[in-house]
Short mmCIF file of C-alpha atoms in Angstrom, two decimals:
data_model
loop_
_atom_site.label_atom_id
_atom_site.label_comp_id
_atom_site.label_asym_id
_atom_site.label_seq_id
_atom_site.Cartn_x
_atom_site.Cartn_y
_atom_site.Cartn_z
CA UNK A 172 9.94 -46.88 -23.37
CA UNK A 173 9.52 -46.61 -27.22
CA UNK A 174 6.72 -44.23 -27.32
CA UNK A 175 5.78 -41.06 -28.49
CA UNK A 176 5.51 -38.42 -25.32
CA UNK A 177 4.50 -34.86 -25.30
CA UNK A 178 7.10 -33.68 -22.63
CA UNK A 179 10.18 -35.65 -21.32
CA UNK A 180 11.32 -34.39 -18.80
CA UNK A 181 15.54 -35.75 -16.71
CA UNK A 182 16.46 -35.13 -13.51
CA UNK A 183 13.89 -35.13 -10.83
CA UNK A 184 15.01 -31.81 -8.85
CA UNK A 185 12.05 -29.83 -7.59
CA UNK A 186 11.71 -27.54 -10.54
CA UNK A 187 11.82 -30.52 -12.67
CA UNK A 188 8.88 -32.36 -10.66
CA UNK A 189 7.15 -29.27 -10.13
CA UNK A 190 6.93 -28.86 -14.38
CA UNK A 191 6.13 -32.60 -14.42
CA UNK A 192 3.38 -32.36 -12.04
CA UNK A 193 2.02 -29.10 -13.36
CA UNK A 194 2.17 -30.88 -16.94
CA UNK A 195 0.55 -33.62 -16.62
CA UNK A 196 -2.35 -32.10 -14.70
CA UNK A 197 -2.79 -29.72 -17.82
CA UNK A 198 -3.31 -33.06 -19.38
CA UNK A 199 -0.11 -33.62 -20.89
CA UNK A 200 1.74 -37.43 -21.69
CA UNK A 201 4.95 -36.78 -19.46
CA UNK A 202 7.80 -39.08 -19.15
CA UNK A 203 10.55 -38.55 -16.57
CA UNK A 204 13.59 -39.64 -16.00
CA UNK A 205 16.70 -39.13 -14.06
CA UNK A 206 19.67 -41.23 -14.28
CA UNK A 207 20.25 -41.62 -9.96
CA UNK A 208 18.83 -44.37 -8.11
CA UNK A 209 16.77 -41.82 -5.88
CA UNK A 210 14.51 -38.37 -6.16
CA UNK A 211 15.42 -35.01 -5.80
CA UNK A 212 18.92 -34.80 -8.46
CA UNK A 213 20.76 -31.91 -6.38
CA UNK A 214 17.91 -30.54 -4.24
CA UNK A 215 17.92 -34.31 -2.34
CA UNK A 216 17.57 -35.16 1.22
CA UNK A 217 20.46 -37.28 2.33
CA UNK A 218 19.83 -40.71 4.37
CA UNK A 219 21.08 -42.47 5.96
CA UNK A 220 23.83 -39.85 7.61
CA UNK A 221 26.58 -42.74 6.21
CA UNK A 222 25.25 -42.72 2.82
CA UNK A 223 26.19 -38.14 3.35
CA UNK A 224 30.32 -39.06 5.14
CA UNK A 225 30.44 -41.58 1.80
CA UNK A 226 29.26 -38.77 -0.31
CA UNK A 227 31.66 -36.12 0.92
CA UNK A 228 33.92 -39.01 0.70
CA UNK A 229 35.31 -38.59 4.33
CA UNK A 230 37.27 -41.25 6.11
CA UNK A 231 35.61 -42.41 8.64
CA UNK A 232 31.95 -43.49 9.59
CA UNK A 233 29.82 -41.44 11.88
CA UNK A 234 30.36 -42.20 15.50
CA UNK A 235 28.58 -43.58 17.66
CA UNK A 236 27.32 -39.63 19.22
CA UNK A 237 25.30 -38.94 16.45
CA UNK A 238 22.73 -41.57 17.42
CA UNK A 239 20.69 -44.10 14.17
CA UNK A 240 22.23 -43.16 11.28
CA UNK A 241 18.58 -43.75 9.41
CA UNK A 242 16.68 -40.86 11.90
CA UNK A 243 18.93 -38.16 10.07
CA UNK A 244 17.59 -36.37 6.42
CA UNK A 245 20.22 -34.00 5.28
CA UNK A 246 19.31 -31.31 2.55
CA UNK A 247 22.34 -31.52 0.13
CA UNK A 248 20.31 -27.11 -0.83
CA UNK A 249 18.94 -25.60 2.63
CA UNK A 250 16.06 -23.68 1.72
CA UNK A 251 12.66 -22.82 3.59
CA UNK A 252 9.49 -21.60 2.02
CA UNK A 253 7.88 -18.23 2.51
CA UNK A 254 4.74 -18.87 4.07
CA UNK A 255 2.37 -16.47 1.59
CA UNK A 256 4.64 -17.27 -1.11
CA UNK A 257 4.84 -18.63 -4.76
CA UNK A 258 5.51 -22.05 -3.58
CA UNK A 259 3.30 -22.39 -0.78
CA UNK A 260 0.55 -21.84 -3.50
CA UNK A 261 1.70 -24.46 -5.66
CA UNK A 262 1.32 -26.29 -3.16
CA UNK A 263 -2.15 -25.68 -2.00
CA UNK A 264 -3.28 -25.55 -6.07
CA UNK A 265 -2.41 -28.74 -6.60
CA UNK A 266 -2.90 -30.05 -3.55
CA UNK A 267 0.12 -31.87 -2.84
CA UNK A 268 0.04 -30.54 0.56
CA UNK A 269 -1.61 -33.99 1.38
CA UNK A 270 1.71 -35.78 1.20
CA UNK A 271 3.61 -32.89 3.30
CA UNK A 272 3.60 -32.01 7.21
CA UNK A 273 4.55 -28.54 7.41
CA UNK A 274 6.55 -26.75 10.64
CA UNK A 275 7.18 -22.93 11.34
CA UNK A 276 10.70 -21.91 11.63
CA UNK A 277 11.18 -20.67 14.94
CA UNK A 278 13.38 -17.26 14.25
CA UNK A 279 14.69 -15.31 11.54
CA UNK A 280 17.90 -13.16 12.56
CA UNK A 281 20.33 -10.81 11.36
CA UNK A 282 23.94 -10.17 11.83
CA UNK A 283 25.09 -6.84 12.95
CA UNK A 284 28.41 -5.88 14.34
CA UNK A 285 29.32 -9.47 15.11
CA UNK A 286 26.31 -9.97 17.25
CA UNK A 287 22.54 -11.50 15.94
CA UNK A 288 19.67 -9.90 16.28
CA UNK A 289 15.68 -10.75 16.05
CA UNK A 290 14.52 -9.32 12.78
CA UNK A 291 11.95 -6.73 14.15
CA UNK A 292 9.36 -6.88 11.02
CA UNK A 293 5.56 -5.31 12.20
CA UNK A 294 5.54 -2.19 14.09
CA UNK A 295 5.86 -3.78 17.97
CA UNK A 296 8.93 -5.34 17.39
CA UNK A 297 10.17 -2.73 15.56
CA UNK A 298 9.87 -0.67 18.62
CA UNK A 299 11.07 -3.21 21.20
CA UNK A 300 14.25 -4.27 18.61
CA UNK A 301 17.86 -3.11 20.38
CA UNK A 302 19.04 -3.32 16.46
CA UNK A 303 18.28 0.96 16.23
CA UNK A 304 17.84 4.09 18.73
CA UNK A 305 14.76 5.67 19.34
CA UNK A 306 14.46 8.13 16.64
CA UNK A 307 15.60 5.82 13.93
CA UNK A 308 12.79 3.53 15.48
CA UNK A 309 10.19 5.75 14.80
CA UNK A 310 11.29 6.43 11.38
CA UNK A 311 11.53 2.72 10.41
CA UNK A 312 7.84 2.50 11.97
CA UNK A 313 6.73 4.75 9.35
CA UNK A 314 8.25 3.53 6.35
CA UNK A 315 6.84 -0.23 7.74
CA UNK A 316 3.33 1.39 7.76
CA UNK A 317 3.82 3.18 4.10
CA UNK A 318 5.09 -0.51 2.78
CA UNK A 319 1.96 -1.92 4.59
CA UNK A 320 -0.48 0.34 3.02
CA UNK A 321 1.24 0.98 -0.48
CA UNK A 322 -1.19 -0.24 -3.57
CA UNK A 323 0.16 0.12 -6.62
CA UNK A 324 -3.15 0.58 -8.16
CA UNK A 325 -4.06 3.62 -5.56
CA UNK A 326 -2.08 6.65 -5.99
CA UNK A 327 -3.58 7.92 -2.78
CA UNK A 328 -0.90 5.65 -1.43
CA UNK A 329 2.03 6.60 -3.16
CA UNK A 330 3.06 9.31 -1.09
CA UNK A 331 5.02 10.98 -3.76
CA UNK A 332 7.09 7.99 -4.24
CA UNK A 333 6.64 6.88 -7.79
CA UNK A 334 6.68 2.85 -8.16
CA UNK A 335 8.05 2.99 -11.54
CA UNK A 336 10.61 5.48 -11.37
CA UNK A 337 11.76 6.01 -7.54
CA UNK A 338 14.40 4.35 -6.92
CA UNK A 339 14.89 2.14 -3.59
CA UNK A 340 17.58 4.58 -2.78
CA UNK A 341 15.30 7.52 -2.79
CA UNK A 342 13.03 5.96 -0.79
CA UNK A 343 15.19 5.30 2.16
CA UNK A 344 16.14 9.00 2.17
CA UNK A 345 12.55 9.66 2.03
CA UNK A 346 12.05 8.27 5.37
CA UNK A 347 15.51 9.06 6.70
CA UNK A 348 16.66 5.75 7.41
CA UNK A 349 20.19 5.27 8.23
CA UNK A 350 22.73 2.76 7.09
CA UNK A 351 22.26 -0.22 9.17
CA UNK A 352 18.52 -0.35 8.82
CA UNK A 353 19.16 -0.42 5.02
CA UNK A 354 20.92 -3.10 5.36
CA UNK A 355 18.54 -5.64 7.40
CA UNK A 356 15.52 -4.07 5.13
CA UNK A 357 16.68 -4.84 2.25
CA UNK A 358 18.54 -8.28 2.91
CA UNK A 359 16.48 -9.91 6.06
CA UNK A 360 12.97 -8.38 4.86
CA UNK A 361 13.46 -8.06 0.89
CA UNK A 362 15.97 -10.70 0.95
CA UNK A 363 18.03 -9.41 -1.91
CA UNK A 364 21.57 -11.15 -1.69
CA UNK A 365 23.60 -8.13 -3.13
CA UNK A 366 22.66 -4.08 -3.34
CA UNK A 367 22.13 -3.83 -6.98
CA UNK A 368 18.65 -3.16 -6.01
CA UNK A 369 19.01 0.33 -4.21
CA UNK A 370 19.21 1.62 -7.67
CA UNK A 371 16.34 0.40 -9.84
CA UNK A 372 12.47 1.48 -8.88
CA UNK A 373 11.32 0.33 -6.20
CA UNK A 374 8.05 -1.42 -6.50
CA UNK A 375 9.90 -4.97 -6.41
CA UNK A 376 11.13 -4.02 -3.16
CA UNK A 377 8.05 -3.07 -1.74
CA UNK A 378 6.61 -6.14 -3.31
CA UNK A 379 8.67 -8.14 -1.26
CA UNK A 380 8.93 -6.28 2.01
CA UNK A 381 5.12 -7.12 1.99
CA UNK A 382 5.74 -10.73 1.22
CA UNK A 383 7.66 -11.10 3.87
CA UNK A 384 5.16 -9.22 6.15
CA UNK A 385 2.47 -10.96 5.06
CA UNK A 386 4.41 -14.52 5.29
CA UNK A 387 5.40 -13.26 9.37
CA UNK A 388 1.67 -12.68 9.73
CA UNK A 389 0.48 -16.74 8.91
CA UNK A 390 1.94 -18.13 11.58
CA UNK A 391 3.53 -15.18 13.39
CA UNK A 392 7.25 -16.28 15.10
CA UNK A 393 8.74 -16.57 11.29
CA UNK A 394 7.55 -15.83 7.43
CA UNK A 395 9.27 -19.44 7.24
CA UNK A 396 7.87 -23.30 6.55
CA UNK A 397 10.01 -26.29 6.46
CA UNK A 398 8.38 -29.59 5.48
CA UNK A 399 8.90 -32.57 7.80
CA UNK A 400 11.54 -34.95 6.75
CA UNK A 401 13.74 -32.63 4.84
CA UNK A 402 12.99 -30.82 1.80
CA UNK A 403 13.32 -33.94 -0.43
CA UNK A 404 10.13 -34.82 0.32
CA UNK A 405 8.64 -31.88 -2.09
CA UNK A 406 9.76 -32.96 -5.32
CA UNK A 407 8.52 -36.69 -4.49
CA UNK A 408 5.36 -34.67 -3.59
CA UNK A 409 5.10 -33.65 -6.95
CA UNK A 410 6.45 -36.71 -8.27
CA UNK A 411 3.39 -38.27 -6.96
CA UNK A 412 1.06 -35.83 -8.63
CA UNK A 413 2.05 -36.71 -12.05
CA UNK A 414 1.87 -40.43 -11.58
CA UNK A 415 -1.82 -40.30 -10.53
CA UNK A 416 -1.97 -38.16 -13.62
CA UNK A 417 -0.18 -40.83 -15.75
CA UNK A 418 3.00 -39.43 -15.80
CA UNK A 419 5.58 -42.23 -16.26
CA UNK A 420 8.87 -42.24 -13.67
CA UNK A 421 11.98 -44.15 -14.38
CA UNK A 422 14.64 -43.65 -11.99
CA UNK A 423 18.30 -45.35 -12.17
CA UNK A 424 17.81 -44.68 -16.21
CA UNK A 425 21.12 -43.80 -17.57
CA UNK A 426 20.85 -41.15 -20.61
CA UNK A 427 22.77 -42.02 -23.56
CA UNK A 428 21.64 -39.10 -26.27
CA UNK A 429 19.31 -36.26 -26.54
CA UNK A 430 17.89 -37.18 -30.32
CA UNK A 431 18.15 -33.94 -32.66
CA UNK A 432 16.25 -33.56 -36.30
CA UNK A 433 16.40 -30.59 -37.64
CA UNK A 434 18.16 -28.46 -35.00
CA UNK A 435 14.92 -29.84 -32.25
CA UNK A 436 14.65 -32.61 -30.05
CA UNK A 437 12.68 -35.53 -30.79
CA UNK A 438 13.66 -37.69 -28.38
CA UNK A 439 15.69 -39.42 -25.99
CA UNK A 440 17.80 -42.85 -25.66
CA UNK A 441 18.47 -44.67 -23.11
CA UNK A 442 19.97 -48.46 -22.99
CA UNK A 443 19.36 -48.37 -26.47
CA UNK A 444 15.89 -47.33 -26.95
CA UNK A 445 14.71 -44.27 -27.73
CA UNK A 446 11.36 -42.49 -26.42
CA UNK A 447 10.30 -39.41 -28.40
CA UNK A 448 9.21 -36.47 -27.13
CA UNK A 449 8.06 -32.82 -28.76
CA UNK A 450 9.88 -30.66 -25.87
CA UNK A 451 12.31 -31.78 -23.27
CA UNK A 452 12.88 -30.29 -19.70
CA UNK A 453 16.07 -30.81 -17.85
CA UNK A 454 18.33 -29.64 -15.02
CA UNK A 455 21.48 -28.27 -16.45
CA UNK A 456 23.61 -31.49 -15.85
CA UNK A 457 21.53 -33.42 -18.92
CA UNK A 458 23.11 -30.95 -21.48
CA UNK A 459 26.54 -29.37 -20.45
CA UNK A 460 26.77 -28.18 -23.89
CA UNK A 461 24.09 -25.98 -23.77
CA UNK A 462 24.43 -24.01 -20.34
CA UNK A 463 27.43 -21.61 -19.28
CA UNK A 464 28.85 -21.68 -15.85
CA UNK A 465 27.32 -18.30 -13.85
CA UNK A 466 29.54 -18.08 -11.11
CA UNK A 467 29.50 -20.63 -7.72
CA UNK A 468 27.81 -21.01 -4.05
CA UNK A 469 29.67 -22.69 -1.48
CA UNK A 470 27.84 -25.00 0.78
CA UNK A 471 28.56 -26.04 4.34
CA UNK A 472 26.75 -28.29 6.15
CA UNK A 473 27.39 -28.35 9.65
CA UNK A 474 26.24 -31.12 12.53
CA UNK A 475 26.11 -29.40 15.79
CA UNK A 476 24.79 -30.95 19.46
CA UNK A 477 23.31 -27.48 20.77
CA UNK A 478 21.17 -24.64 19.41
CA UNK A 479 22.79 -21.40 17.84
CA UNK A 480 23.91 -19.14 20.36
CA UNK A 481 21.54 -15.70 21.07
CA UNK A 482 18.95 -17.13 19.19
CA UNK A 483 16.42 -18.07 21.92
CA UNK A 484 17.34 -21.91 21.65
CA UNK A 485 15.30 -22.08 18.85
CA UNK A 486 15.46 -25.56 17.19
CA UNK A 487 15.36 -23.89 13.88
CA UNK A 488 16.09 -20.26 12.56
CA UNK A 489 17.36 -18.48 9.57
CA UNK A 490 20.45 -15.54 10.07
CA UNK A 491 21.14 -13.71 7.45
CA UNK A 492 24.41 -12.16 7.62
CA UNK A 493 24.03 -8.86 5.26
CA UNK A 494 27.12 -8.27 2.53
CA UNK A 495 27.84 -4.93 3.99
CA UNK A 496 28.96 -6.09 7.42
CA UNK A 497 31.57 -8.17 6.29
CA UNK A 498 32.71 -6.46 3.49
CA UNK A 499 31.22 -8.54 0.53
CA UNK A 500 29.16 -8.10 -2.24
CA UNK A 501 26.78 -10.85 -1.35
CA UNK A 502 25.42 -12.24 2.10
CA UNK A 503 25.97 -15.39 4.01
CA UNK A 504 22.86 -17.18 5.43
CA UNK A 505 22.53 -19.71 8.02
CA UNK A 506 19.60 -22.26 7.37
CA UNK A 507 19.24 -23.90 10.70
CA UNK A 508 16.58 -27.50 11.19
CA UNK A 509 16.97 -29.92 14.25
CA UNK A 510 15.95 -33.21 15.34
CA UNK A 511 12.08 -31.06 15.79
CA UNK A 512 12.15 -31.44 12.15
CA UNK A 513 12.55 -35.32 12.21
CA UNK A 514 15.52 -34.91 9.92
CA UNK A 515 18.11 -35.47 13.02
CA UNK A 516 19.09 -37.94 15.77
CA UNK A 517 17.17 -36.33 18.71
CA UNK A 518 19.10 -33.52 20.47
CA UNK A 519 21.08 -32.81 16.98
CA UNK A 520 20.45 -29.43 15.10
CA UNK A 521 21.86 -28.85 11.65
CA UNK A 522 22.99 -25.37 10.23
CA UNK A 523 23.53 -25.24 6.51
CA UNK A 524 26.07 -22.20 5.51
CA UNK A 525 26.06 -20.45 2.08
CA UNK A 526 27.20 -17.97 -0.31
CA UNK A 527 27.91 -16.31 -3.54
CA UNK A 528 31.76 -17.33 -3.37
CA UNK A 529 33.39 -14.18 -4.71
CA UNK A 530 37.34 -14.78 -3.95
CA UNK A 531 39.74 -18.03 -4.63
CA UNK A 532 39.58 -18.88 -1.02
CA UNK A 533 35.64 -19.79 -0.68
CA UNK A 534 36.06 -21.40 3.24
CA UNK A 535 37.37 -18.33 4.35
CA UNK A 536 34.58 -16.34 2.97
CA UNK A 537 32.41 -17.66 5.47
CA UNK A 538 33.96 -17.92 8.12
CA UNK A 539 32.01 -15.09 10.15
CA UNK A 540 28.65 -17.31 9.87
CA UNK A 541 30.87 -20.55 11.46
CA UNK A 542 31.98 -18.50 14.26
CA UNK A 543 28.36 -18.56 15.02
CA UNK A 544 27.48 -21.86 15.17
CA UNK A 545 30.99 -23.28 17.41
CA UNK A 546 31.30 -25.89 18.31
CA UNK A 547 31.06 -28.00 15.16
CA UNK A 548 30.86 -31.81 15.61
CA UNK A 549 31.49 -32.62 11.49
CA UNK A 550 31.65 -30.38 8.82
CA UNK A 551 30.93 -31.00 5.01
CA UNK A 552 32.23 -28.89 2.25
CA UNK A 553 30.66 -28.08 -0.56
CA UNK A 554 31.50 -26.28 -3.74
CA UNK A 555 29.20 -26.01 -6.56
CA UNK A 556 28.97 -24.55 -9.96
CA UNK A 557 26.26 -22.17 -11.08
CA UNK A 558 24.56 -23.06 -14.53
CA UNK A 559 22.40 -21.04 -16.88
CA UNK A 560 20.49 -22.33 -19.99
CA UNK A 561 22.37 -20.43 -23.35
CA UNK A 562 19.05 -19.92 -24.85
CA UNK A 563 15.41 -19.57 -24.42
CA UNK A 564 15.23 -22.96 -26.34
CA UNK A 565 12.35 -21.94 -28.88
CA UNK A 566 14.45 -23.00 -31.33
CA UNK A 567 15.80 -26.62 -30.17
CA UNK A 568 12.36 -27.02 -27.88
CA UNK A 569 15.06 -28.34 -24.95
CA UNK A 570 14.41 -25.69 -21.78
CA UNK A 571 16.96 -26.17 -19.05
CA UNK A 572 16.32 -24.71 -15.56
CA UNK A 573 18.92 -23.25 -13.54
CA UNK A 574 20.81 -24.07 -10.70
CA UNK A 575 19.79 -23.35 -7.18
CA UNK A 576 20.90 -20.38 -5.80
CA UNK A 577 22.65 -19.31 -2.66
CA UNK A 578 19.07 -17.49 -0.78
CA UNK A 579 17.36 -19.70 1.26
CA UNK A 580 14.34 -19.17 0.23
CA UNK A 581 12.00 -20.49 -2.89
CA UNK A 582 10.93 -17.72 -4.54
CA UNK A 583 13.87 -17.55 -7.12
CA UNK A 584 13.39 -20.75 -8.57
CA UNK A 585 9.59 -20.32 -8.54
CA UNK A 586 10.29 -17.84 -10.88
CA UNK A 587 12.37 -20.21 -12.62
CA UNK A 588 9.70 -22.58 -12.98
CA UNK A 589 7.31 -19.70 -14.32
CA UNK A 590 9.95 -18.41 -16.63
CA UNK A 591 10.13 -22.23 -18.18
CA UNK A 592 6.81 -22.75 -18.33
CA UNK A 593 5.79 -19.70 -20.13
CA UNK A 594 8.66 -20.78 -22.50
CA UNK A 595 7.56 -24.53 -23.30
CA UNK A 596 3.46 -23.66 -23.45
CA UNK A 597 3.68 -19.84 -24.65
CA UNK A 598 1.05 -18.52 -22.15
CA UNK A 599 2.00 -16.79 -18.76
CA UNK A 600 1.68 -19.37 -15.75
CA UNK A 601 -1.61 -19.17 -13.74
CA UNK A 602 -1.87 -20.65 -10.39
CA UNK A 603 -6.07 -21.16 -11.38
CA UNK A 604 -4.86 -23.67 -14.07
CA UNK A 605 -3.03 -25.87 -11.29
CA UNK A 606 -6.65 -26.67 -9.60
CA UNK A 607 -6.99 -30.16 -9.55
CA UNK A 608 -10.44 -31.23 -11.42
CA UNK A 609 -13.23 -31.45 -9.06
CA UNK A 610 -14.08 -35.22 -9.68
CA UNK A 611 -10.30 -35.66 -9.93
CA UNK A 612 -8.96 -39.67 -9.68
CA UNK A 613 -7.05 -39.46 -5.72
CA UNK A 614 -3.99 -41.62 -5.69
CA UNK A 615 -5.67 -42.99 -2.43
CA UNK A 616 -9.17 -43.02 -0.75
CA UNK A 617 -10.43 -40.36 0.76
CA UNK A 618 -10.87 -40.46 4.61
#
């Protein structure tokens, strides 16, 4: 432990394995710790389902109905991955894709009027969707094929829309597009949780319309992947990664001080020895004095013995329930997995509820997404704090990430993960430099 590191990083969330991983492949010493017996800080898989009651400290144990308690992995953060997006191709870079089995998620829905619908997303299922009339259909069709062939590069394709000045706004009343399609473009297909966006140009929006398009078009029933075995299987993924490139992992390592000289870190101690480092990286929870609180998500996780209702039985899905339709100023999502997934006892599905919480009384906030899912066999509550870093941390070299969000999706804390990284190295990140070296050292043999 008493040596000199380049990075340390604490906590072993997936941005903080991700930056470990991505670290030491650039050739960096890393050390990383995180003071729980097991991977994954707050974006952990929970097994077995005992070890999740104990955690939400209920009562009793889980009866006998929900099967082995060890066949259930339970996502404490539901989240799936865009199929063409940012994390997908960190993924594929650095090939830790060799450690993962990927699914599609069956369906992604949206919530209209107290009813769920497909999300129609390429032209034929725009026209077949019972979301919008006719004419409205037609009109959506052609703003699907200007998103589809927009380049920002080509003016030819512009239109008359201007990406850095037209606002999102102006573009719906370009095409005509009335007040319900608004709504499931901008939060099923853009997947923005509030409206701020309507108002700012709209190239981000068309950015991510197309993401999503281009996501659907991989695999073609969702834009959606969900590893098998629960999502705490991707920062292990990583985890791996840096110990083949001679990252050190300590888990179980309590952290007594961050060391300071000077007004910068230059180390860390830990059962009374210190290992020094040049730049830290750590989820918020490491250094409470340096992050404010940003607001909270509540968290439901809910066990259920049958598929969602109207969604096709599909034995996982994503409904996004759009801030407009219940009167809110963010939306509620459904994350749904099942025993397909391997992270249930068979014939058990699990649908993970969230949201900005905006009033005093965060249960009843979502209580149009639980209506969905009855009947509920258990039902854990959870209400977390948000937490930004207070500074870029040029100055003190620590860089905190932030806490996971309430989309359930990747994308935000990719750009987390980008943000940091272009903070601790000073260049902008570049997927190319995540290639593993061609006569790279495999943690195992090659088949």
């Amino acid at each position: 432990m008493d040596e000199e590191y380049d990075v340390i990083v604490l906590g072993t969330g997936l941005t903080e394995c991700i930056l470990s991983g991505i670290m030491s492949v650039n050739g960096k010493k890393v050390l990383h710790m995180d003071r729980n017996p097991y991977y994954g800080g707050e974006s952990s898989s929970i097994t077995p389902l005992e070890e999740l009651y104990k955690r939400f400290t209920l009562p009793d144990s889980p009866p006998e109905s929900m099967g082995r308690g060890r066949d259930w992995n339970v996502d404490l953060i539901p989240k799936f991955l865009m199929a063409n997006g940012q994390l997908v191709k960190m993924l594929l870079y650095t090939e830790v894709t060799r450690y993962l089995d990927f699914k599609v998620v069956e369906g992604s829905f949206v919530y209209k009027g107290g009813k769920i619908y497909k999300v129609p997303s390429t032209e034929t299922e725009a026209l077949a969707s019972n979301l919008m009339g006719m004419f409205e259909k037609r009109r959506f069709r052609k703003f699907l094929v200007f998103v589809a062939n927009f380049d920002e590069n080509d003016p030819k394709t512009f239109e008359g829309v201007d990406p850095k000045t037209t606002t999102m706004r102006d573009v719906y009343k370009k095409f005509d597009l009335g007040q319900d399609v608004i709504d499931f473009t901008g939060h099923a297909l853009a997947l923005y949780r509030t409206d701020d966006y309507l108002d700012v140009p709209c190239l981000d929006t068309i950015n991510r319309i197309k993401l999503y398009s281009e996501s659907l078009a991989r695999y073609g029933k969702s834009p959606y992947l969900y590893p098998l075995y629960g999502l705490g299987e991707l920062p292990q993924g990583f985890a791996r990664l840096s110990a083949i490139y001679g990252g050190t992992y300590m888990l179980n390592k309590p952290v007594d001080e961050i060391v300071m000289e000077d007004g910068h870190v230059v180390g860390v101690k830990s059962e009374g020895e210190v290992a020094r480092c040049k730049q830290l990286i750590c989820d918020p929870s490491y250094i409470p004095d340096r992050v404010r609180k940003a607001g909270q998500v509540i968290r439901v996780i809910c066990i259920l013995s049958h598929p969602i209702k109207n969604t096709n039985d599909a034995n996982s899905c994503q409904i996004i329930i759009p801030q407009n339709q219940v009167n809110r100023n963010s939306d509620i999502y459904v994350c749904m997995i099942s025993y397909a997934h391997n992270v249930a006892a068979q014939g058990k599905y699990i649908a993970i509820v969230s949201t900005t919480v905006e009033t005093s009384e965060p249960e009843a906030e979502i209580e149009p997404a639980l209506e969905l899912l009855e009947p509920i066999d258990q039902k854990f509550v959870a209400i977390s704090d948000l937490y930004e870093p207070t500074d870029d941390g040029t100055e003190s070299q620590i860089f905190a990430s932030s806490s996971y969000d309430a989309t359930t999706h990747f994308e935000t804390t990719c750009n987390d993960i980008k943000d940091i990284y272009k903070r601790t190295t000073g260049s902008d990140f570049d997927f190319e430099n995540m290639k593993r070296k061609q006569n790279d050292v495999f943690g195992e043999d090659e088949q």
